[in-house]
Amino acid sequence: MPNYAQAERQALCDTALRIGPDAPTLCDGWTVKDLLAHLAMRERRPEAVGIFLPQARDLAERTRARYALRPFEDLVDMVRRGPHEFSPFRIPAVDARANLQEYFIHHEDILRAQLPYADESQVRTVGERLQNSLYAALPAAGTMMLRHSRMRVAALCPGRTPVALTRPDEPLGEVVIEGLPSEVLLHLAGRMSFVQFAGEPDDINRFASAPKGI
């Protein structure tokens, strides 16, 4: 099976060089260079865990800001080469699990921020094999990105078995997200996405307004 995490890493780097360091991204307040600094720091510095720990986020952001002082081409090269040889991210199973979502979402952060408006016809076409890999990642993505949700949420992707994204003990409602695996993943991450919802209107409104992503 192709290594889609590595393929997205390389494609993101190519896109970053083509679009340039000062272009916007969907990450609030970050340029392409800021995003590359985050990716370079994430695989090299232990304080990158601050993205998951509120008490460590300031330290992580200060480290990322220092990385952003480096030349843009150096950051792209660091991301393209990946972590050092002893990093757990070098383990294929860890790479596939931890990096496919990271690099796919951040690649789309760059691409979709360049669109003049939210137009589904202008987003890139994601091949079926990559869609299958993203579909397989949805349960883990739901566990992480909807970890505070008390609603029962499932994904319904064309031609695929419905998949549970949350399993609350006492659900406050039920919503089904309908769309391609790539779009469901982007929605879970709080990004521009093209999905539809099924469920009671109050449940849909409650879910749509709730925060998502890490």
Coordinates of C-alpha atoms in Angstrom, one line a residue:
M1 CA 0.0 0.0 0.0
P2 CA 1.4 3.5 -0.8
N3 CA 2.6 5.6 2.0
Y4 CA 0.1 8.4 1.9
A5 CA 1.5 10.2 4.9
Q6 CA 4.8 10.5 3.1
A7 CA 3.1 11.4 -0.2
E8 CA 1.1 14.2 1.5
R9 CA 4.3 15.5 3.2
Q10 CA 6.1 15.8 -0.1
A11 CA 3.0 17.3 -1.8
L12 CA 2.6 19.9 1.0
C13 CA 6.3 20.9 0.6
D14 CA 5.8 21.3 -3.2
T15 CA 2.7 23.4 -2.6
A16 CA 4.4 25.6 0.0
L17 CA 7.3 26.4 -2.4
R18 CA 4.8 27.1 -5.2
I19 CA 2.6 29.4 -3.2
G20 CA 5.2 31.1 -1.1
P21 CA 5.9 31.9 2.5
D22 CA 3.6 34.8 3.0
A23 CA 0.4 33.3 1.6
P24 CA -2.4 32.7 4.1
T25 CA -3.6 29.4 5.5
L26 CA -6.7 28.2 7.2
C27 CA -4.8 28.1 10.5
D28 CA -5.9 31.4 12.1
G29 CA -3.2 34.0 11.9
W30 CA -0.6 31.7 10.3
T31 CA 1.1 32.2 7.0
V32 CA 2.5 29.3 5.0
K33 CA 5.9 29.9 6.7
D34 CA 4.3 29.8 10.1
L35 CA 2.7 26.5 9.3
L36 CA 6.0 25.0 8.0
A37 CA 7.6 26.2 11.3
H38 CA 5.0 24.3 13.2
L39 CA 5.6 21.1 11.2
A40 CA 9.3 21.3 11.5
M41 CA 9.1 21.9 15.3
R42 CA 6.5 19.2 15.8
E43 CA 8.9 16.4 14.8
R44 CA 12.0 17.7 16.6
R45 CA 11.0 19.3 19.9
P46 CA 9.4 17.7 22.9
E47 CA 7.5 20.9 23.7
A48 CA 5.4 20.3 20.6
V49 CA 3.2 18.2 22.8
G50 CA 1.9 21.6 24.0
I51 CA -0.7 21.5 21.3
F52 CA -2.5 18.9 23.4
L53 CA -1.7 20.4 26.8
P54 CA -3.1 23.9 27.5
Q55 CA -0.5 24.5 30.2
A56 CA 2.3 24.0 27.7
R57 CA 0.9 25.9 24.7
D58 CA 2.8 29.1 25.4
L59 CA 6.1 27.2 25.4
A60 CA 5.2 25.4 22.2
E61 CA 4.3 28.6 20.5
R62 CA 7.5 30.4 21.6
T63 CA 9.5 27.4 20.1
R64 CA 7.5 27.5 16.9
A65 CA 8.1 31.3 16.6
R66 CA 11.9 30.7 16.9
Y67 CA 11.7 28.1 14.1
A68 CA 9.8 30.7 12.0
L69 CA 12.9 32.9 12.1
R70 CA 14.7 30.4 9.9
P71 CA 14.8 30.9 6.1
F72 CA 11.7 29.5 4.4
E73 CA 13.6 27.2 2.1
D74 CA 15.3 25.6 5.2
L75 CA 12.0 25.0 6.9
V76 CA 10.6 23.3 3.8
D77 CA 13.7 21.2 3.5
M78 CA 13.4 20.2 7.2
V79 CA 9.8 19.1 6.7
R80 CA 10.6 17.3 3.5
R81 CA 13.4 15.3 5.1
G82 CA 11.3 14.4 8.1
P83 CA 12.5 13.7 11.7
H84 CA 15.9 12.4 12.7
E85 CA 16.5 8.7 12.4
F86 CA 15.8 7.9 16.1
S87 CA 12.4 9.7 16.1
P88 CA 9.3 7.5 16.7
F89 CA 7.8 9.3 13.7
R90 CA 10.3 7.2 11.6
I91 CA 8.4 4.0 12.6
P92 CA 6.1 3.3 9.6
A93 CA 3.1 2.4 11.8
V94 CA 3.5 5.6 13.8
D95 CA 4.1 7.7 10.7
A96 CA 0.9 6.3 9.1
R97 CA -1.2 6.8 12.2
A98 CA 0.1 10.2 13.4
N99 CA 1.1 11.9 10.1
L100 CA -1.5 11.1 7.5
Q101 CA -4.1 13.3 9.1
E102 CA -1.6 16.0 10.1
Y103 CA -0.2 16.4 6.6
F104 CA -3.4 16.0 4.7
I105 CA -5.2 18.6 6.9
H106 CA -2.4 21.0 6.7
H107 CA -1.9 20.6 3.0
E108 CA -5.6 21.5 2.6
D109 CA -5.0 24.4 5.0
I110 CA -2.7 25.9 2.4
L111 CA -4.7 24.9 -0.7
R112 CA -8.1 26.0 0.5
A113 CA -6.9 29.3 1.9
Q114 CA -6.0 30.4 -1.6
L115 CA -9.6 29.9 -3.0
P116 CA -11.4 33.2 -3.6
Y117 CA -14.5 31.7 -1.9
A118 CA -15.8 28.4 -0.6
D119 CA -16.4 26.5 -3.9
E120 CA -16.5 22.8 -3.8
S121 CA -15.7 22.6 -7.5
Q122 CA -12.3 24.3 -6.9
V123 CA -10.9 21.9 -4.3
R124 CA -8.5 19.2 -5.4
T125 CA -9.8 15.7 -6.2
V126 CA -8.7 13.1 -3.7
G127 CA -8.2 9.7 -5.2
E128 CA -10.1 6.7 -4.0
R129 CA -7.2 4.9 -2.4
L130 CA -6.3 8.0 -0.3
Q131 CA -10.0 8.4 0.5
N132 CA -9.9 4.8 1.9
S133 CA -6.9 5.6 4.1
L134 CA -8.6 8.7 5.4
Y135 CA -11.8 6.7 6.0
A136 CA -9.8 4.2 8.1
A137 CA -8.5 7.1 10.1
L138 CA -11.9 8.6 11.0
P139 CA -12.6 6.6 14.2
A140 CA -9.3 7.8 15.7
A141 CA -9.9 11.3 14.5
G142 CA -13.4 11.3 16.1
T143 CA -11.9 10.1 19.4
M144 CA -9.4 13.0 19.4
M145 CA -11.3 15.8 17.8
L146 CA -14.7 15.2 19.4
R147 CA -13.4 14.0 22.7
H148 CA -15.5 16.7 24.6
S149 CA -18.7 15.9 22.7
R150 CA -21.6 14.3 24.5
M151 CA -23.5 13.6 21.3
R152 CA -23.6 10.4 19.4
V153 CA -21.9 11.2 16.1
A154 CA -21.4 8.9 13.1
A155 CA -19.9 9.4 9.6
L156 CA -21.7 8.2 6.5
C157 CA -19.3 8.2 3.5
P158 CA -20.4 7.2 -0.1
G159 CA -20.1 3.4 -0.7
R160 CA -18.7 2.7 2.8
T161 CA -20.1 1.3 6.1
P162 CA -21.2 4.0 8.6
V163 CA -18.6 4.5 11.3
A164 CA -19.1 5.7 14.9
L165 CA -17.1 8.8 15.8
T166 CA -18.2 9.1 19.4
R167 CA -19.6 6.7 22.0
P168 CA -20.9 8.7 24.9
D169 CA -22.5 6.9 27.8
E170 CA -25.5 9.2 27.9
P171 CA -25.8 10.9 24.5
L172 CA -27.5 14.3 24.4
G173 CA -28.4 13.9 20.8
E174 CA -27.5 12.1 17.5
V175 CA -26.0 13.4 14.3
V176 CA -24.7 11.8 11.1
I177 CA -22.1 13.6 9.1
E178 CA -22.4 12.8 5.4
G179 CA -19.6 13.3 2.9
L180 CA -16.4 12.0 1.4
P181 CA -13.9 10.8 4.1
S182 CA -11.6 13.7 3.3
E183 CA -14.4 16.2 3.9
V184 CA -15.6 14.5 7.1
L185 CA -12.0 14.6 8.4
L186 CA -11.6 18.3 7.6
H187 CA -14.9 19.0 9.3
L188 CA -13.8 17.2 12.4
A189 CA -10.7 19.4 12.4
G190 CA -12.8 22.5 12.2
R191 CA -11.7 23.4 8.6
M192 CA -13.6 24.5 5.5
S193 CA -15.4 21.4 4.4
F194 CA -18.3 20.2 2.2
V195 CA -20.5 17.9 4.3
Q196 CA -24.2 17.5 5.1
F197 CA -25.9 16.5 8.3
A198 CA -28.7 14.2 9.2
G199 CA -30.6 14.3 12.5
E200 CA -33.0 16.4 14.4
P201 CA -32.6 20.1 13.7
D202 CA -31.8 21.0 17.3
D203 CA -29.1 18.2 17.4
I204 CA -27.6 19.4 14.2
N205 CA -27.5 23.0 15.4
R206 CA -25.9 22.0 18.7
F207 CA -23.3 19.9 16.9
A208 CA -22.5 22.5 14.2
S209 CA -21.9 25.2 16.8
A210 CA -19.7 23.1 19.1
P211 CA -15.9 23.6 18.9
K212 CA -14.0 21.0 16.9
G213 CA -10.4 20.1 16.3
I214 CA -7.5 19.7 18.7

